Tab-separated table of C-alpha atoms in Angstrom:
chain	number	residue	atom	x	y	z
A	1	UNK	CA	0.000	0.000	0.000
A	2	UNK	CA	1.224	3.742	-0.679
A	3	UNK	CA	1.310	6.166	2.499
A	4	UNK	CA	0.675	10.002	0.667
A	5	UNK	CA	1.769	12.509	2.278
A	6	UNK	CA	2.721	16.442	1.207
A	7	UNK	CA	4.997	18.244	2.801
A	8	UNK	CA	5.555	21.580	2.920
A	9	UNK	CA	7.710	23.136	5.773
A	10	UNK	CA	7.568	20.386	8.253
A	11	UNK	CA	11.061	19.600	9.006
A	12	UNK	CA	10.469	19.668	12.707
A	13	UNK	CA	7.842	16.996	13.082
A	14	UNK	CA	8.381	15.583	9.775
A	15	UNK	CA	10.688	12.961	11.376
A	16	UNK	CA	8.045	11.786	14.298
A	17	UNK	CA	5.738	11.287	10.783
A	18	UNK	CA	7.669	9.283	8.455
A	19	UNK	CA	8.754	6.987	11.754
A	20	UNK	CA	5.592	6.193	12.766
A	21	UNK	CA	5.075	4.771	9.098
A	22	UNK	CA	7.994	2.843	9.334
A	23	UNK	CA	7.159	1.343	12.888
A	24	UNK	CA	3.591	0.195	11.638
A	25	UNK	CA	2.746	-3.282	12.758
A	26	UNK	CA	1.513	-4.681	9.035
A	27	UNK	CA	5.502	-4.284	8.078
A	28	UNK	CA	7.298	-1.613	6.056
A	29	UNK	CA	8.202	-4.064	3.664
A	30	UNK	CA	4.383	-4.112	2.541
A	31	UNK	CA	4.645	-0.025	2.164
A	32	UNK	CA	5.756	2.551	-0.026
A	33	UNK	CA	5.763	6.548	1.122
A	34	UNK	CA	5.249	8.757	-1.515
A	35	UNK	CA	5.827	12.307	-0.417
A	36	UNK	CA	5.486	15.148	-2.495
A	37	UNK	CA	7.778	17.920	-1.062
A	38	UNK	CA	6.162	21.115	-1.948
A	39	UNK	CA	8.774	23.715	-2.367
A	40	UNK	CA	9.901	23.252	1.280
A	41	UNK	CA	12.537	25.983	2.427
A	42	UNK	CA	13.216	24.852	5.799
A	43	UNK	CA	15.300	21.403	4.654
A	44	UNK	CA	12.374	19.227	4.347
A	45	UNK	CA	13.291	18.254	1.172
A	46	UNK	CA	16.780	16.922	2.644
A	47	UNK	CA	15.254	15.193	4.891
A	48	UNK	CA	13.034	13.471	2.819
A	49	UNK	CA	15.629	12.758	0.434
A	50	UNK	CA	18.161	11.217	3.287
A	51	UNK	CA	14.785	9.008	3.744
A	52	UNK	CA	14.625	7.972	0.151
A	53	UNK	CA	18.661	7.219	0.222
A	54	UNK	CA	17.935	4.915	3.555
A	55	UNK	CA	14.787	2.995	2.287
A	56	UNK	CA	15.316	2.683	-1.399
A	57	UNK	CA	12.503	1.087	-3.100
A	58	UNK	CA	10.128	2.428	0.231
A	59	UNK	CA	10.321	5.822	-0.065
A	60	UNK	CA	9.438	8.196	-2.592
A	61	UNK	CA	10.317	11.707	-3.267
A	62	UNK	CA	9.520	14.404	-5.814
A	63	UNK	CA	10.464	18.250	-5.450
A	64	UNK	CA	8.563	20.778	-6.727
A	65	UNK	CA	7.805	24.543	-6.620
A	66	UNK	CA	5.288	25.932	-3.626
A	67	UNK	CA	1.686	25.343	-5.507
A	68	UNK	CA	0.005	27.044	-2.010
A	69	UNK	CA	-1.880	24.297	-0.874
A	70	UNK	CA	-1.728	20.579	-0.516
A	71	UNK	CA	-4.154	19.472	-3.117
A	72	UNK	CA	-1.788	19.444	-5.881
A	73	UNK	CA	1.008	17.321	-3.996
A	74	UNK	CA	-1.481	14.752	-3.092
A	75	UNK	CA	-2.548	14.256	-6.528
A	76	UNK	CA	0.994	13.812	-8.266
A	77	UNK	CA	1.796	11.526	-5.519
A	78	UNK	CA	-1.586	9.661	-6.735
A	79	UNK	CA	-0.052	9.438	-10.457
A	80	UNK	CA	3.183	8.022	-8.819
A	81	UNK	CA	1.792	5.413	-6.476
A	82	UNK	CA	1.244	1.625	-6.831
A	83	UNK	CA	0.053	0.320	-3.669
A	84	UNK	CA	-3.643	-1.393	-3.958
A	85	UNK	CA	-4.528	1.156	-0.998
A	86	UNK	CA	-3.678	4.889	-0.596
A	87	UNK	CA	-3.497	6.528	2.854
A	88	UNK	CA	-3.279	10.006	2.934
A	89	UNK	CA	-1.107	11.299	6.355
A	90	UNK	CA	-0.220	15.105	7.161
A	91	UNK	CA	3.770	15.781	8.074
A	92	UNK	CA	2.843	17.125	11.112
A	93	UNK	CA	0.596	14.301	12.312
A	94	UNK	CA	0.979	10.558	13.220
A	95	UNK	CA	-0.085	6.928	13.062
A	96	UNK	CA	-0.913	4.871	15.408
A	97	UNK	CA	1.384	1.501	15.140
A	98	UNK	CA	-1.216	-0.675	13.996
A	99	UNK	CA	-3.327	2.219	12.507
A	100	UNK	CA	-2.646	0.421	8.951
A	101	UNK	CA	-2.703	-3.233	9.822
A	102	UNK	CA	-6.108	-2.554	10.946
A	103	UNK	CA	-7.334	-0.191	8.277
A	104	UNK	CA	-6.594	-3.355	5.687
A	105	UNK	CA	-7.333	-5.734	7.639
A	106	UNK	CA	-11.620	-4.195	7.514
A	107	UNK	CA	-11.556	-3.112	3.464
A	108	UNK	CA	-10.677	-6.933	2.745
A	109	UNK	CA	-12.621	-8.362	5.562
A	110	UNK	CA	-15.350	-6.129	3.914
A	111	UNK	CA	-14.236	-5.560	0.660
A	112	UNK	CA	-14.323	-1.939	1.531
A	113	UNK	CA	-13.079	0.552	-0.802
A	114	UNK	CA	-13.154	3.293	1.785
A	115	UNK	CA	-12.233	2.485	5.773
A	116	UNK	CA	-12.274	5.217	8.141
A	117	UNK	CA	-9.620	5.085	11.382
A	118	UNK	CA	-10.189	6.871	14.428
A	119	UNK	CA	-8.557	10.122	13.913
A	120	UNK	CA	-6.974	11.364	18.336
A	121	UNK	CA	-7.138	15.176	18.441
A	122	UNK	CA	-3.861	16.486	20.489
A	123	UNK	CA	-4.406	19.618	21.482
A	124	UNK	CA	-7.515	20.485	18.759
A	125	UNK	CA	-10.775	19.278	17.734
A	126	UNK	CA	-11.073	15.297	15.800
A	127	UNK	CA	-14.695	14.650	14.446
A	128	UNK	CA	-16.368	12.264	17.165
A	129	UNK	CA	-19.393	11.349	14.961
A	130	UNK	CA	-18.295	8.506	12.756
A	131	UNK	CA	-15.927	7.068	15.502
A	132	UNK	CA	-18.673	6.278	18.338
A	133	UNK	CA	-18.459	2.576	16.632
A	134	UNK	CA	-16.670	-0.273	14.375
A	135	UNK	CA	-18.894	-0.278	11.307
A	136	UNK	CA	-18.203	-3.337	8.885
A	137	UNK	CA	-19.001	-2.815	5.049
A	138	UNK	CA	-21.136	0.187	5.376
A	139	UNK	CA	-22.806	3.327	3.528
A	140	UNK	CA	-22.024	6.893	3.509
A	141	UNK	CA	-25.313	6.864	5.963
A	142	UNK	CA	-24.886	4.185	8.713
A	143	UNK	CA	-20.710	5.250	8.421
A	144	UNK	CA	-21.845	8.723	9.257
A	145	UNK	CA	-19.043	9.614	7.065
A	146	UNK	CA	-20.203	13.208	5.745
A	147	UNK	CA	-18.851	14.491	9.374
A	148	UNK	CA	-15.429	13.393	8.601
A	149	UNK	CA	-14.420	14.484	5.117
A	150	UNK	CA	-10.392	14.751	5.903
A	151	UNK	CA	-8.327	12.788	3.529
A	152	UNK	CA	-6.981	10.864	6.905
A	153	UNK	CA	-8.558	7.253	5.558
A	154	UNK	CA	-7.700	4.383	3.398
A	155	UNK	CA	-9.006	4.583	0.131
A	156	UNK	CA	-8.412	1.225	-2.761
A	157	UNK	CA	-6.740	2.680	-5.622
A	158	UNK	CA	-8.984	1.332	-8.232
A	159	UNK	CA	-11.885	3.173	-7.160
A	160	UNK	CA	-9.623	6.127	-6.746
A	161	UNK	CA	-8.326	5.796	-10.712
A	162	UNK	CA	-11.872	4.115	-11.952
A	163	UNK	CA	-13.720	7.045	-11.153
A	164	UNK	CA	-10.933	9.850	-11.698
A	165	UNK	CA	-10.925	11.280	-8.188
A	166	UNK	CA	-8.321	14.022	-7.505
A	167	UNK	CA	-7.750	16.667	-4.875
A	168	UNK	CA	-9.130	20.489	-5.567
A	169	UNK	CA	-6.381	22.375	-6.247
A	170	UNK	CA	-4.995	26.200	-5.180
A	171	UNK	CA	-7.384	25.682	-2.515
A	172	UNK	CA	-6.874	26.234	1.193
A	173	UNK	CA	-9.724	24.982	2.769
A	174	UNK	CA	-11.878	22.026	2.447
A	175	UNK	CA	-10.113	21.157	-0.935
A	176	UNK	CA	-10.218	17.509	0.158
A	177	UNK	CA	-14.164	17.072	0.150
A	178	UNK	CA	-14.637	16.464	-4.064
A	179	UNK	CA	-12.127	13.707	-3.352
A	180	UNK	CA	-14.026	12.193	0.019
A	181	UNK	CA	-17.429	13.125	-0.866
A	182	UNK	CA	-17.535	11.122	-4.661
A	183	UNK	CA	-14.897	8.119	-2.806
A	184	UNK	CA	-17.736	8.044	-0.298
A	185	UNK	CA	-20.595	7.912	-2.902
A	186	UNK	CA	-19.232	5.473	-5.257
A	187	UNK	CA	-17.755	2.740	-2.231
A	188	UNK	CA	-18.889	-0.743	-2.654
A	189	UNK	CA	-18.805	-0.386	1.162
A	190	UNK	CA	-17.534	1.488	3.881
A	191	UNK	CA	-16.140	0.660	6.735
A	192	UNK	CA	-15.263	2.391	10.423
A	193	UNK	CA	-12.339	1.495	12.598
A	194	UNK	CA	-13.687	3.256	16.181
A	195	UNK	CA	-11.671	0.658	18.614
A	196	UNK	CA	-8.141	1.777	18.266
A	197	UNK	CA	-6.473	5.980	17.384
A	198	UNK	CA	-5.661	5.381	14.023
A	199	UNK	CA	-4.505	9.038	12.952
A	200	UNK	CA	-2.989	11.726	16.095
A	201	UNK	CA	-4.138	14.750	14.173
A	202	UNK	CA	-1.335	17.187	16.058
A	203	UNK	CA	-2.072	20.605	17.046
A	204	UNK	CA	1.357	22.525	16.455
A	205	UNK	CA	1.557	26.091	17.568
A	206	UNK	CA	4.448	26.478	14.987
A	207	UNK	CA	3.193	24.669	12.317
A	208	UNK	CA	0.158	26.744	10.196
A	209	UNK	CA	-3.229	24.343	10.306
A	210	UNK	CA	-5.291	25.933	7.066
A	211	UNK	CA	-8.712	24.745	9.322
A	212	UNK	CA	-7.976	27.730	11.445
A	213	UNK	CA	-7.811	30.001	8.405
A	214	UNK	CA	-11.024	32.822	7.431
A	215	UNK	CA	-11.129	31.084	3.727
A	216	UNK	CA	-11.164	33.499	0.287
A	217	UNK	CA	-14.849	33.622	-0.382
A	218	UNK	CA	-14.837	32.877	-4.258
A	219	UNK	CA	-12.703	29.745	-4.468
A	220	UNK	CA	-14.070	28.442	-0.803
A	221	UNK	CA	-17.807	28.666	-1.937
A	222	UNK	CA	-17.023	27.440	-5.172
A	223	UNK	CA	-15.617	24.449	-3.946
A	224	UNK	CA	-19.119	23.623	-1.941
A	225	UNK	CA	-20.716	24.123	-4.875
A	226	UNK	CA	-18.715	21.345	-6.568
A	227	UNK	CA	-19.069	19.261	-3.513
A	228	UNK	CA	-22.949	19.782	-3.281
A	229	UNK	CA	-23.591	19.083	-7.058
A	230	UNK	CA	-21.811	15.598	-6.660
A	231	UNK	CA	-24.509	15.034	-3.657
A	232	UNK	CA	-27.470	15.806	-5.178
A	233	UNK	CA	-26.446	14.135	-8.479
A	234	UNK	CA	-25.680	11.338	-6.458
A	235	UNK	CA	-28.676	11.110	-4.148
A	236	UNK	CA	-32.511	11.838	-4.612
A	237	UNK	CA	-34.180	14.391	-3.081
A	238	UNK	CA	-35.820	13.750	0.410
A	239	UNK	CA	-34.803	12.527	3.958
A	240	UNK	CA	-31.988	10.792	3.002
A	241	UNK	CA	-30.284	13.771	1.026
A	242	UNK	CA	-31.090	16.386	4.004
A	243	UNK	CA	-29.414	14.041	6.341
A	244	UNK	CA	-26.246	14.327	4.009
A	245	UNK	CA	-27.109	18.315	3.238
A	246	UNK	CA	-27.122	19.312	7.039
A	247	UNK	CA	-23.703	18.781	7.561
A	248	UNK	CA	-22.686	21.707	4.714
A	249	UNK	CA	-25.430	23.376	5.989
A	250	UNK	CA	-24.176	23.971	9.512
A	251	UNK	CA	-20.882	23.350	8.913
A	252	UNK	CA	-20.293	25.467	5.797
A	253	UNK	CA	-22.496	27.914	5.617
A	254	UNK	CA	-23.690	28.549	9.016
A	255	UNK	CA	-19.823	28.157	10.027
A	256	UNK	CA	-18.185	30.553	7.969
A	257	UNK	CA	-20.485	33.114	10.262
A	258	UNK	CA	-19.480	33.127	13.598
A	259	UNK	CA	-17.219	35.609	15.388
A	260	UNK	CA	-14.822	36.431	13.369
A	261	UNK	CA	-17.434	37.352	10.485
A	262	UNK	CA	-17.761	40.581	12.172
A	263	UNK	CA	-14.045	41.239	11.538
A	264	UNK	CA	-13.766	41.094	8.007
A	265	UNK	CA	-13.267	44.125	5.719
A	266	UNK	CA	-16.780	45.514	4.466
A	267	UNK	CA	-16.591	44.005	0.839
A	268	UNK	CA	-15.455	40.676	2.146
A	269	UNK	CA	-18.439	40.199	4.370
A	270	UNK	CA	-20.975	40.919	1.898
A	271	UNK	CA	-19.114	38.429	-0.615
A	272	UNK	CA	-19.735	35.707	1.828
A	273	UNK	CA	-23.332	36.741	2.078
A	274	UNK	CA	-24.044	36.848	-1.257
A	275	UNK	CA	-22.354	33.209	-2.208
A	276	UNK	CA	-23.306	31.994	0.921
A	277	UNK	CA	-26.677	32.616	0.146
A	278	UNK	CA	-27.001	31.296	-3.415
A	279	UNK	CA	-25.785	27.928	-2.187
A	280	UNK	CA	-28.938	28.159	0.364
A	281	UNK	CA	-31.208	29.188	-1.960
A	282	UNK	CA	-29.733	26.415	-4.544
A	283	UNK	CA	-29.567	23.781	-2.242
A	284	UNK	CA	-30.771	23.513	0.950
A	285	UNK	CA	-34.428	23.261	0.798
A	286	UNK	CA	-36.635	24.711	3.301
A	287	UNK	CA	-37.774	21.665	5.309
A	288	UNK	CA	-33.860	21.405	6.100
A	289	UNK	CA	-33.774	24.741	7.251
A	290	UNK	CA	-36.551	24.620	9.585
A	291	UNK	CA	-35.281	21.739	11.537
A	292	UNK	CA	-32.804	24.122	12.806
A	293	UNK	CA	-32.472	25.768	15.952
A	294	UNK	CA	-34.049	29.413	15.816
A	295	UNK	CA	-31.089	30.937	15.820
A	296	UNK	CA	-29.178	29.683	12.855
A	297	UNK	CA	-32.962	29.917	11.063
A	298	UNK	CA	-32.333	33.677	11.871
A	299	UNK	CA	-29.162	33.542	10.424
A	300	UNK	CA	-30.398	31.491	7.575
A	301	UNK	CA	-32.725	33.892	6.594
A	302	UNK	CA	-30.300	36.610	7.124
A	303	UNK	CA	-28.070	34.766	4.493
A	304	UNK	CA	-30.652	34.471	2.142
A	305	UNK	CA	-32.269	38.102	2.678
A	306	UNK	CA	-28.538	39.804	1.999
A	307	UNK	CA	-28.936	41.776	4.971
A	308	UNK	CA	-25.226	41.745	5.885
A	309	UNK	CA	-25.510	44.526	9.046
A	310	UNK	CA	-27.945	42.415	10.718
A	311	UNK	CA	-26.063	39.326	10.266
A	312	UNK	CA	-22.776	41.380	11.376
A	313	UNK	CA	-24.750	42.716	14.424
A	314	UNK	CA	-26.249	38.563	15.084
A	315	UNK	CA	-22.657	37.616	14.967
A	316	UNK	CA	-21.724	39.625	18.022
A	317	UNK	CA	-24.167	39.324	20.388
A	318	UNK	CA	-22.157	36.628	21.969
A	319	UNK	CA	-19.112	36.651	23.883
A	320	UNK	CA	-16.138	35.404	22.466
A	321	UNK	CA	-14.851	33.461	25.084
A	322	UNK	CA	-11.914	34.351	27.285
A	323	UNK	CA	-8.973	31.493	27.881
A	324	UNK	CA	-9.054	30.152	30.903
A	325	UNK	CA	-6.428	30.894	33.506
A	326	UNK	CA	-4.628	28.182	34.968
A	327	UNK	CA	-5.023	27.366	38.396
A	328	UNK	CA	-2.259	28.542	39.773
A	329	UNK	CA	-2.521	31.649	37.699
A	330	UNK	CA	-6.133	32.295	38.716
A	331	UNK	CA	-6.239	35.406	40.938
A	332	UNK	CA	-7.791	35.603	44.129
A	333	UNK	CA	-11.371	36.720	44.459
A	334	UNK	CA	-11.398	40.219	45.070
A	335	UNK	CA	-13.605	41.280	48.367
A	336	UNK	CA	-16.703	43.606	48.395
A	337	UNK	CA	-19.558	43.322	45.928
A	338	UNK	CA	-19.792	41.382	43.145
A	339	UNK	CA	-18.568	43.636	40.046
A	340	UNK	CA	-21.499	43.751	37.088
A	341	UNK	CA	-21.323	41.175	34.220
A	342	UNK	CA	-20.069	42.427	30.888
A	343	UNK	CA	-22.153	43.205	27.903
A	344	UNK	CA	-20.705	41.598	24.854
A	345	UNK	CA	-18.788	42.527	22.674
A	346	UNK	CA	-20.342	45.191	20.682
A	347	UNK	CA	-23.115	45.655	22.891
A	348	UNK	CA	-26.913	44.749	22.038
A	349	UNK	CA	-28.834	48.060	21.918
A	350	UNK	CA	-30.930	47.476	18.425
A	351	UNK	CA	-29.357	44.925	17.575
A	352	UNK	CA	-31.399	42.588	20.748
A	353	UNK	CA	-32.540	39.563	18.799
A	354	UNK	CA	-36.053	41.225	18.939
A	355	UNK	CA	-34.953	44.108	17.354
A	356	UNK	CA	-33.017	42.470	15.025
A	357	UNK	CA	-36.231	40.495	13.384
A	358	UNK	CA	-37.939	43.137	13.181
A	359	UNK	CA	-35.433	45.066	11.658
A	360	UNK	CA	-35.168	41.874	9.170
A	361	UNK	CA	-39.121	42.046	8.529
A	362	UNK	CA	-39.156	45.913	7.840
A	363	UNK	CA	-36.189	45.312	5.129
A	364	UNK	CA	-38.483	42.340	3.475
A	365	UNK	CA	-41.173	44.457	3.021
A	366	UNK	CA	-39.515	46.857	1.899
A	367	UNK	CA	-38.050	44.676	-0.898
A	368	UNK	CA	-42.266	43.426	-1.567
């Protein structure tokens, strides 16, 4: 099997990486790494390349010029690999030792084309969802794979070149979904390896993770729009689809306003608005978005309305939270009486959730 992984900068935690590939329990004889170093500056590429020297015939290595993103890596190492499995790994993250014995061991037990590990957050958020238990020869439903759509998994290369799947490209954020999403879609099965930390997906304070990145509004949305026209061509309209929909929904949409929506430069908000709210209006159909909560339905029909000062205004009305203090750095309560709580940020005023629908009303009726 072929072990994919781009690398771009990573000298310091490169090495932790590549060993944990080399330790795996199914035998580095039976793998080949193909790493793609993307214009590294830092002496990744000498690294890699000492590697290559060490393990000849197991590792890999092509150097190329920065393309911005690792999309394009990942899919030249795809054209250069020959295992009958691909695993995609991060430089910064790691394996668990038996992560790929195990991995195999469920796509021929249940001749699996896609098998999902059990991706450890250290120090940052891994999706919980698909990993609450072993699923053998699955769906994209009962896999409740649509809430993982990393490329951490094990994908069989056939599908992979039968149906012509490849990475988006140039794109920062979320490039790896028209990959997962159509992988997902087309699986004979799926399966779901919940009993044992397959990936350590590493939070690095030096080390820049794109997921914590405000995304550029024109490719980002574009990209969910290729990702959503592969699900609805894929699946018919009802229950079943809105199950799948929800997650772009909230995640996607709803996501991209939170916070630090309110930050953004004028233009830049109202660009999310607008494309955020075509891909509602395209998409998500209305019995979806009145299973929400009320107050993403607010901000749904916020999105969809264009009013981008009420949707700034909705964005702020709660706290960003504070870090916590450690304990020992807590200080003492002060005496005397207790000090008034905060407003938030940016106050309420007219922009009270009251206020704020009818403000939304008043500007509908306006447009009537």
């Amino acid at each position: 099997m072929s072990v994919i992984i781009p690398v771009y900068n990573a000298a310091d935690h490169l090495p932790e990486c590549l060993q944990s590939i080399a330790a795996q329990s199914i035998g580095f004889e039976r793998l080949e790494i193909v790493a793609v170093d993307d214009g590294s500056t830092d002496g990744s590429g000498d690294l890699l390349d000492t590697w290559a020297e060490r393990h000849p015939g197991r590792v890999r290595v092509v150097h190329q010029e920065n393309s911005g993103a690792p999309g394009g890596p990942r899919n030249r190492a795809i054209e250069m690999a020959e295992g009958e499995f691909l695993f995609f790994a991060d430089p910064d993250d790691h394996l668990g030792t038996e992560a790929l014995e195990r991995l195999v061991a469920a796509a021929e037990r249940n001749d699996s084309d896609v098998v999902l590990g059990k991706i450890k957050g250290v120090g940052r958020k891994a999706p919980v969802t698909p990993f609450r238990a072993n699923v053998d020869g699955g769906d994209v439903f009962t896999s409740k794979g649509v809430w993982s759509l990393t490329a951490h998994k094990l994908f069989r290369r056939s599908l992979v070149e039968e149906h012509g799947l490849r990475f988006a490209e140039g794109i920062r954020l979320a490039e790896e979904q028209v990959f997962v999403v159509p992988a997902y879609l087309h699986a004979r099965s799926i399966s779901v390896v919940a009993d044992y930390d397959c990936y350590y997906l590493v939070r690095r304070d030096d080390f820049p993770h794109l997921t914590q990145e405000v995304p550029d509004p024109a490719p980002f949305y574009a990209n969910v729009r290729d990702v959503l026209n592969i699900v609805v061509a894929h699946v018919p309209s009802g229950g079943r689809r809105n199950k799948l929909l929800y997650r772009w929904l909230t995640l996607e949409i709803l996501g991209r306003f939170d916070g630090r929506f309110a930050d953004l430069p004028e233009e830049t908000r109202g660009l999310h608005v607008k494309l955020a709210g075509d891909l509602l209006r395209d998409f998500m159909p209305q019995t979806l978005v009145d299973q929400l909560p009320p107050l993403s339905r607010l901000r749904c029909l916020l999105i969809s309305q264009g009013l981008v000062e009420e949707l700034t205004a909705l964005t702020t009305l709660v706290p960003r939270p504070e870090p916590k203090p450690k304990p020992e750095q807590r200080p003492a309560p002060a005496a005397g009486p207790a000090r008034p709580t905060p407003r938030p940020r940016g106050g309420l005023g007219r922009y009270a959730p009251a206020n704020v629908l009818k403000g939304v009303k008043r500007r509908i009726r306006r447009r009537r």
